[in-house]
mmCIF file of C-alpha atoms and ligand atoms in Angstrom:
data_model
loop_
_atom_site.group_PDB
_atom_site.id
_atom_site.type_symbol
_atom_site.label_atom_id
_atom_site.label_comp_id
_atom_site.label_asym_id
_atom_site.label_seq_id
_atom_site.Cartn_x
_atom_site.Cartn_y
_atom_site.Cartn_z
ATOM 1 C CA UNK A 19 0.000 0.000 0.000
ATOM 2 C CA UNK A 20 1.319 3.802 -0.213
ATOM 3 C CA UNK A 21 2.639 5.784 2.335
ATOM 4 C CA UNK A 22 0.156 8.363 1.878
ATOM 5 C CA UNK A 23 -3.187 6.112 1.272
ATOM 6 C CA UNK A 24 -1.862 4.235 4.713
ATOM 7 C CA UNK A 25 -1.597 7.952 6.393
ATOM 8 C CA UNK A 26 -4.873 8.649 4.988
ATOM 9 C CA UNK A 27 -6.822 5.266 5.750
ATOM 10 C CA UNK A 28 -5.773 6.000 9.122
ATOM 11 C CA UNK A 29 -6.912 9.229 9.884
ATOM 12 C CA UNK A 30 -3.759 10.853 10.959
ATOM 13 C CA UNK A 31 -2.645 13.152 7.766
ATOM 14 C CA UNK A 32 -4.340 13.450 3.961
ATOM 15 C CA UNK A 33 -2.456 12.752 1.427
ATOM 16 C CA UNK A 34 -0.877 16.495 1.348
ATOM 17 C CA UNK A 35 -0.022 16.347 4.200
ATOM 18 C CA UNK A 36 1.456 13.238 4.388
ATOM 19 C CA UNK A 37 4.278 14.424 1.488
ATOM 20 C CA UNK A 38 5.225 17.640 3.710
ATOM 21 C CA UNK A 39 6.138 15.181 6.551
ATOM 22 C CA UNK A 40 7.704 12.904 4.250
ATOM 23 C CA UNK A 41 9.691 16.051 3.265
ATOM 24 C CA UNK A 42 10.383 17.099 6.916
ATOM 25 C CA UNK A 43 11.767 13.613 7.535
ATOM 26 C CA UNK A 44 9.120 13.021 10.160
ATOM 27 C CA UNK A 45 8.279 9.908 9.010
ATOM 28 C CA UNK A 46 10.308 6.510 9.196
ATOM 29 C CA UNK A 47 9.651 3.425 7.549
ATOM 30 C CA UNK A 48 11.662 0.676 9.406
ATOM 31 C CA UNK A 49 14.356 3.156 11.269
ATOM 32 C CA UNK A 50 14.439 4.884 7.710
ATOM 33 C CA UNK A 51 13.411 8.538 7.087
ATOM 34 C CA UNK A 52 11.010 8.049 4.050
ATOM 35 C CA UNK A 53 11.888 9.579 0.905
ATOM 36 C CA UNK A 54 8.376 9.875 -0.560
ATOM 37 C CA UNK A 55 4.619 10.069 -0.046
ATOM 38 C CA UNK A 56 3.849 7.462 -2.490
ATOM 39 C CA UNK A 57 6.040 4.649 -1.904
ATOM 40 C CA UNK A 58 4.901 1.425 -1.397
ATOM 41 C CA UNK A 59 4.983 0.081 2.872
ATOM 42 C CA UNK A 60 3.400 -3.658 3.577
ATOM 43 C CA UNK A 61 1.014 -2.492 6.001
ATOM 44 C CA UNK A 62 1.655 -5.727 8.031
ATOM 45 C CA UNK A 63 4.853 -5.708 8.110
ATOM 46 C CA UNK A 64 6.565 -2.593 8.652
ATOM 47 C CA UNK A 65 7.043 -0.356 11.674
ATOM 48 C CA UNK A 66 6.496 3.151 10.593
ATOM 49 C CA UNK A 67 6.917 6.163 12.858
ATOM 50 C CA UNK A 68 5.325 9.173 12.809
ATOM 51 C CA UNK A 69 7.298 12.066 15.249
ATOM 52 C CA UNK A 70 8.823 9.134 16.805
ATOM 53 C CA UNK A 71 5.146 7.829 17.442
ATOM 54 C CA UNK A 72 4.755 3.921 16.110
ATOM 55 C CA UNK A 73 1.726 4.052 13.599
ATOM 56 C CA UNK A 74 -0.504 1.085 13.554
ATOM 57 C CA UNK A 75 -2.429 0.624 10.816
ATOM 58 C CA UNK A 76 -5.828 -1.911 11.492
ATOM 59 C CA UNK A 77 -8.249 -2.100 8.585
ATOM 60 C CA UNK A 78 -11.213 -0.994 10.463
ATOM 61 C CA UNK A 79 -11.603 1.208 14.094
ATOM 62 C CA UNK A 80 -13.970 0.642 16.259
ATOM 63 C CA UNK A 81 -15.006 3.496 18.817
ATOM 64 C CA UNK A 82 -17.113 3.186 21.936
ATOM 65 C CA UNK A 83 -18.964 6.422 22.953
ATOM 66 C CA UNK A 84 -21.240 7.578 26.258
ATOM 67 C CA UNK A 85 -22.976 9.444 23.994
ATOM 68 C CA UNK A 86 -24.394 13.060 25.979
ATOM 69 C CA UNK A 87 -27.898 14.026 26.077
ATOM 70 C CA UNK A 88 -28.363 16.319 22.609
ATOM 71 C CA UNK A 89 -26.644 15.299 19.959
ATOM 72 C CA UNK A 90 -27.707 13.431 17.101
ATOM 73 C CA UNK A 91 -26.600 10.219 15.711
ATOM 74 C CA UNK A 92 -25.744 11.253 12.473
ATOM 75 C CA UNK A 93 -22.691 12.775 10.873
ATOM 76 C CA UNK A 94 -23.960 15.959 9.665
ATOM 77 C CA UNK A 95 -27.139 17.557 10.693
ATOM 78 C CA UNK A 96 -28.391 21.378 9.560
ATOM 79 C CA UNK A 97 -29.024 22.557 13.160
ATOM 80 C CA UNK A 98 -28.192 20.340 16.158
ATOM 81 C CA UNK A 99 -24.579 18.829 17.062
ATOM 82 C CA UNK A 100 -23.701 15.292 16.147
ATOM 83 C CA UNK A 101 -22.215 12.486 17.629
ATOM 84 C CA UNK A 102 -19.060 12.548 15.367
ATOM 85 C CA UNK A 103 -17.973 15.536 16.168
ATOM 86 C CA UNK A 104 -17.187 14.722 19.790
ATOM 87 C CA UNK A 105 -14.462 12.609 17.640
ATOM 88 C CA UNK A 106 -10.993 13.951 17.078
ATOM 89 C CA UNK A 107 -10.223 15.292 13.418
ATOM 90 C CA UNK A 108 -8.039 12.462 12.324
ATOM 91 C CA UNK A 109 -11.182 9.898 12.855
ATOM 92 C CA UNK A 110 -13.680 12.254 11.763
ATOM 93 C CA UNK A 111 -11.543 12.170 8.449
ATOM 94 C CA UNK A 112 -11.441 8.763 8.515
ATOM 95 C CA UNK A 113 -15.189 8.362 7.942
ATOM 96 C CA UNK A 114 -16.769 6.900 11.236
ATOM 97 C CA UNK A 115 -20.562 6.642 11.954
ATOM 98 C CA UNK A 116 -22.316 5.792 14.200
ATOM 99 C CA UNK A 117 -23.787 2.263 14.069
ATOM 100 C CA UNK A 118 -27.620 2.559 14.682
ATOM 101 C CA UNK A 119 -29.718 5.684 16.293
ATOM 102 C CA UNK A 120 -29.955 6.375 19.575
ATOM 103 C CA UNK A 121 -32.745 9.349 20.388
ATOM 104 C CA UNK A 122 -31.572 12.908 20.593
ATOM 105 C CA UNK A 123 -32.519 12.776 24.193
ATOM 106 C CA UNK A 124 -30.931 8.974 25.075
ATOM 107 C CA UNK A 125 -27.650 8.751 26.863
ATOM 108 C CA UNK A 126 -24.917 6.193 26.298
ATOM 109 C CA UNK A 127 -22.857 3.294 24.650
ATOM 110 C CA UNK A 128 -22.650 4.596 21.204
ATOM 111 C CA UNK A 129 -20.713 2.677 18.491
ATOM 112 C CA UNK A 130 -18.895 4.289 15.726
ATOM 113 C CA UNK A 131 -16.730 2.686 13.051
ATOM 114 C CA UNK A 132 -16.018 2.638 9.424
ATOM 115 C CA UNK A 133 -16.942 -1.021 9.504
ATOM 116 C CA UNK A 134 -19.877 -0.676 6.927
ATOM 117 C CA UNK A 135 -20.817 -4.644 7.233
ATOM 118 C CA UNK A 136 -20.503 -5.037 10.552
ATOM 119 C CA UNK A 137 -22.400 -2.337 11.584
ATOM 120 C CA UNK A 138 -25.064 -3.846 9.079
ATOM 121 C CA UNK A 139 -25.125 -7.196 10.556
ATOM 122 C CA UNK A 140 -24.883 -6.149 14.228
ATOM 123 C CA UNK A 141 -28.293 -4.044 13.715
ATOM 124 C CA UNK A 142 -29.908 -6.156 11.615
ATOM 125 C CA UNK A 143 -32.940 -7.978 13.680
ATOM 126 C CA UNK A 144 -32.206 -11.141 11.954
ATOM 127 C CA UNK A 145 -28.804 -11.628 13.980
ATOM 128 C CA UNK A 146 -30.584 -11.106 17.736
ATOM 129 C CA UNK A 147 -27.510 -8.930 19.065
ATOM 130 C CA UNK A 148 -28.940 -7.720 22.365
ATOM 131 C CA UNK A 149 -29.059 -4.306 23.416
ATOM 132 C CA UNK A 150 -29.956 -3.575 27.131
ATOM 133 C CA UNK A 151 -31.247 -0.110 28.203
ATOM 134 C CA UNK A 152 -31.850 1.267 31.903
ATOM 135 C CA UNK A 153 -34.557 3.822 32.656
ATOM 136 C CA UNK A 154 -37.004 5.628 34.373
ATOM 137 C CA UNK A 155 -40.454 6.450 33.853
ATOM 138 C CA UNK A 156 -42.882 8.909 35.085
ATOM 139 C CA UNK A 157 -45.740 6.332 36.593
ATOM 140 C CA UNK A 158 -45.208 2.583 37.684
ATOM 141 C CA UNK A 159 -45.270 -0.188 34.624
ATOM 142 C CA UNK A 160 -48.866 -1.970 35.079
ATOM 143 C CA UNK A 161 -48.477 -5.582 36.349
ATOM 144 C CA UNK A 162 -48.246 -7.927 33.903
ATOM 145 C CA UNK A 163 -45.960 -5.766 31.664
ATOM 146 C CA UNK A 164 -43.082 -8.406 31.640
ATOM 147 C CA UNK A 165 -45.187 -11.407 30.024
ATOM 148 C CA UNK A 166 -46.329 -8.708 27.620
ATOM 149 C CA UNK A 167 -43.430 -7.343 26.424
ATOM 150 C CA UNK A 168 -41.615 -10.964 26.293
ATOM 151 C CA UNK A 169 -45.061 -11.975 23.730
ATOM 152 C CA UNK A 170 -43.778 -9.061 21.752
ATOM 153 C CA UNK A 171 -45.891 -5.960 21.899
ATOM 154 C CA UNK A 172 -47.482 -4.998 19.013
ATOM 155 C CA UNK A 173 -46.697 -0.784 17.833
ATOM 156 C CA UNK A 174 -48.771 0.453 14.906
ATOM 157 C CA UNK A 175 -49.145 -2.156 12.775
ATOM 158 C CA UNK A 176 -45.623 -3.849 13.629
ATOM 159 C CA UNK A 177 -44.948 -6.601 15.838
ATOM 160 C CA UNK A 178 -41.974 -6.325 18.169
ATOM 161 C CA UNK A 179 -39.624 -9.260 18.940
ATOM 162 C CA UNK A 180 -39.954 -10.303 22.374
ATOM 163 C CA UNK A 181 -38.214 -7.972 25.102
ATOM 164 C CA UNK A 182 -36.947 -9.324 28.329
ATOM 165 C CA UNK A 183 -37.947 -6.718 31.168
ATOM 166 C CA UNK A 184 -36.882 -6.042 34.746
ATOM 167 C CA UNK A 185 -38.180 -3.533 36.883
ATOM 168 C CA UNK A 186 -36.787 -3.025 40.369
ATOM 169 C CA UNK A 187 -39.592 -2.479 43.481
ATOM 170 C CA UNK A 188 -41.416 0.591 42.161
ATOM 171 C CA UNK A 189 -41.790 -0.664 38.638
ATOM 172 C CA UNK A 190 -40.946 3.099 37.362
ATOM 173 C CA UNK A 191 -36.799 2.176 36.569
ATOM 174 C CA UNK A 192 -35.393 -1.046 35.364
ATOM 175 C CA UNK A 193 -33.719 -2.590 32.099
ATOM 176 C CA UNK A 194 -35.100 -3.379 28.601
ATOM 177 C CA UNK A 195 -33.394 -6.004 26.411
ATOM 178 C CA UNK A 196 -33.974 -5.484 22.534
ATOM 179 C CA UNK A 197 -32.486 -7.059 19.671
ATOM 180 C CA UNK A 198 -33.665 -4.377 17.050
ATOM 181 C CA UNK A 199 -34.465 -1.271 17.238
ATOM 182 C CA UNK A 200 -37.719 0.580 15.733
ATOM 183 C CA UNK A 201 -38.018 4.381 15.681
ATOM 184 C CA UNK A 202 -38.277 5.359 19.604
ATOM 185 C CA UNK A 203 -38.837 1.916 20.316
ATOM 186 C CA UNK A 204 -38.371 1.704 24.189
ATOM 187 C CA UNK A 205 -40.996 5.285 24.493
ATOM 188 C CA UNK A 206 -43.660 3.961 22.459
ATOM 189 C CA UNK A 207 -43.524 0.356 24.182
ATOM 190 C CA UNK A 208 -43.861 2.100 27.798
ATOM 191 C CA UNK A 209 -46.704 4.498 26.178
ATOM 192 C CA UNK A 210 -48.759 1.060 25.368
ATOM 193 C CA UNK A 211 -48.723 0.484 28.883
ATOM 194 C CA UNK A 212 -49.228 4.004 30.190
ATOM 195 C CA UNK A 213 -45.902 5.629 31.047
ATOM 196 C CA UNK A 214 -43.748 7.663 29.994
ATOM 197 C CA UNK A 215 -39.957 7.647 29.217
ATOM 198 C CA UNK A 216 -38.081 9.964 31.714
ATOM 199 C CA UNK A 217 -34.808 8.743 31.011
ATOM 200 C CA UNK A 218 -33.129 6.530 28.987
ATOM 201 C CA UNK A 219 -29.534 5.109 28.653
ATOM 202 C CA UNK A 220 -28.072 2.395 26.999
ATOM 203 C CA UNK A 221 -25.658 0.805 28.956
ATOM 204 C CA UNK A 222 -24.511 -2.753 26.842
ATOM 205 C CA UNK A 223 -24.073 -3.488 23.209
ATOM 206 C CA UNK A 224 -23.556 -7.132 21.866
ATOM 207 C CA UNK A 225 -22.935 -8.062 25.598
ATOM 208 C CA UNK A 226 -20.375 -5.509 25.869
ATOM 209 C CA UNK A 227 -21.248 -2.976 28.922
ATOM 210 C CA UNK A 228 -20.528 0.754 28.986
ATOM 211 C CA UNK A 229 -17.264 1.387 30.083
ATOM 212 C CA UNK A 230 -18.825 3.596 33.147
ATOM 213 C CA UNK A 231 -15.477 5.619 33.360
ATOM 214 C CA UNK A 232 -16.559 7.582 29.927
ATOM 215 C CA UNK A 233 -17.925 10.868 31.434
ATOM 216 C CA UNK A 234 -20.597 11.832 28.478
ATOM 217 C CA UNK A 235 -19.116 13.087 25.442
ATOM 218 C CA UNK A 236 -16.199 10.830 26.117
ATOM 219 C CA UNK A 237 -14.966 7.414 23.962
ATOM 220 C CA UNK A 238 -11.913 5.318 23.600
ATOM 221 C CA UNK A 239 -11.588 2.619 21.088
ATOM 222 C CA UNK A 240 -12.725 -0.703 22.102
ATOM 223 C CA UNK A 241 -10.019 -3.314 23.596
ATOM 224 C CA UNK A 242 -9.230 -5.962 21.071
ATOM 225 C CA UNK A 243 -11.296 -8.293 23.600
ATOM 226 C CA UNK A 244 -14.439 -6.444 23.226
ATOM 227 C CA UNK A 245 -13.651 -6.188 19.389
ATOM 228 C CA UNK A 246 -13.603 -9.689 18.757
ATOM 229 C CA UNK A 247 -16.765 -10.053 21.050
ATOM 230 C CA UNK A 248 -18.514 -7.729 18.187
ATOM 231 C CA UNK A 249 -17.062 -9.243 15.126
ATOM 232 C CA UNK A 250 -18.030 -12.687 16.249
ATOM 233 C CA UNK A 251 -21.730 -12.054 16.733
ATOM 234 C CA UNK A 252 -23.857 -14.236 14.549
HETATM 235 N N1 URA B 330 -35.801 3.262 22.176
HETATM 236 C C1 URA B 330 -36.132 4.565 22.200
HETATM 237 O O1 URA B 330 -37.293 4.918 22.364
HETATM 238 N N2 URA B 330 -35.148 5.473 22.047
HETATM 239 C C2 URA B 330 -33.851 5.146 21.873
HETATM 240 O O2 URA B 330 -33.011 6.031 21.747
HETATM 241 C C3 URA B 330 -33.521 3.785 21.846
HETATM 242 C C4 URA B 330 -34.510 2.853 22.000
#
């Protein structure tokens, strides 16, 4: 692959600015200064430095985000601020987005990648991947709400796939399991049975939890552990 393509792929300089680091000898390609922005580097293979930093180049990134209360899941929107651009540059540049919608209004785990396919599959409905949400509602859940929402409750003329619910003593918080996710979902299934949303926070993703330490706003990429978790959903 090219020095500059691997610069760009990776977020950290365009193609411009990859040949005025080549020509500041800022770059090395195994302990040598590079002599130009286009030659050819095995991706795999070589240890390239960038200001003495190493550079590691993985095919696809994959971020996890506590996403903050007002931002939309989108990478551009007219008015109100989006997800991405609580992203540094270099990964904005590199294309990330998120993977599925979260409400304006709904806090936490956000994913964002450039992994088109796997995004695809792990919101698909077909492939189950569970995604568990905590919140709190204005009035207490009726009884009987459980068995209801595990027979899949029916919204509009759609049928939702059956939700596993707890609710602690007061039946106004507790934790929704999906494995899809219709427009507002979660608020429309607690409007069937009379309440409404007052929070809501996702807080696991293909049985991956929040990392808890992310104030909102924050990310980090996910460990290679958590990574392979993803990829290897069916
Ligand atoms: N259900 C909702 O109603 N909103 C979300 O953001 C996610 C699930």
């Amino acid at each position: 692959m090219r020095l500059d393509k691997l610069f760009s792929d990776v977020g950290l300089l365009s193609r411009r600015d990859c040949a005025r680091a080549v020509s500041r000898g800022e770059i090395l390609v195994n302990g040598v200064p590079a002599m130009r922005a286009d030659m050819k580097v095995d991706e795999k293979q070589a240890e390239i430095l960038y200001r003495g930093e190493r550079v590691l180049f993985s095919k696809f990134v994959y971020v996890m985000m506590n996403k903050p209360e007002g931002y939309i899941s989108a990478t551009t929107d007219g008015k109100a601020p989006v997800v991405t651009e609580l992203l540094p540059e270099d990964l904005q540049r590199r294309g990330l987005f998120p993977a599925g919608r979260l409400d304006k209004d709904t806090t936490g785990f956000m994913l964002l990648t450039d992994d088109g396919q796997t995004a695809h599959r792990l919101l698909s409905p077909r492939h189950h991947v569970e995604k568990i949400y905590a919140f709190s509602l204005d009035t207490p859940l009726p009884m009987g709400a459980e068995e209801r929402f595990l027979d899949g409750v029916l919204l509009g003329d759609e049928l939702c796939k059956p939700a596993a619910l707890t609710l602690d003593g007061t039946r106004r918080t507790g934790k929704i399991v999906l494995t899809e996710g219709k427009y507002h979902q979660i608020k429309r299934m607690m409007q069937r049975e009379g309440s409404t949303v007052l929070s809501l926070k996702r807080i696991s993703f293909g049985g991956i939890p929040l990392d808890e330490s992310l104030a909102p706003g924050a990310w980090r990429y996910l460990t290679e552990e958590e990574a392979e978790k993803l990829l290897s959903q069916k």
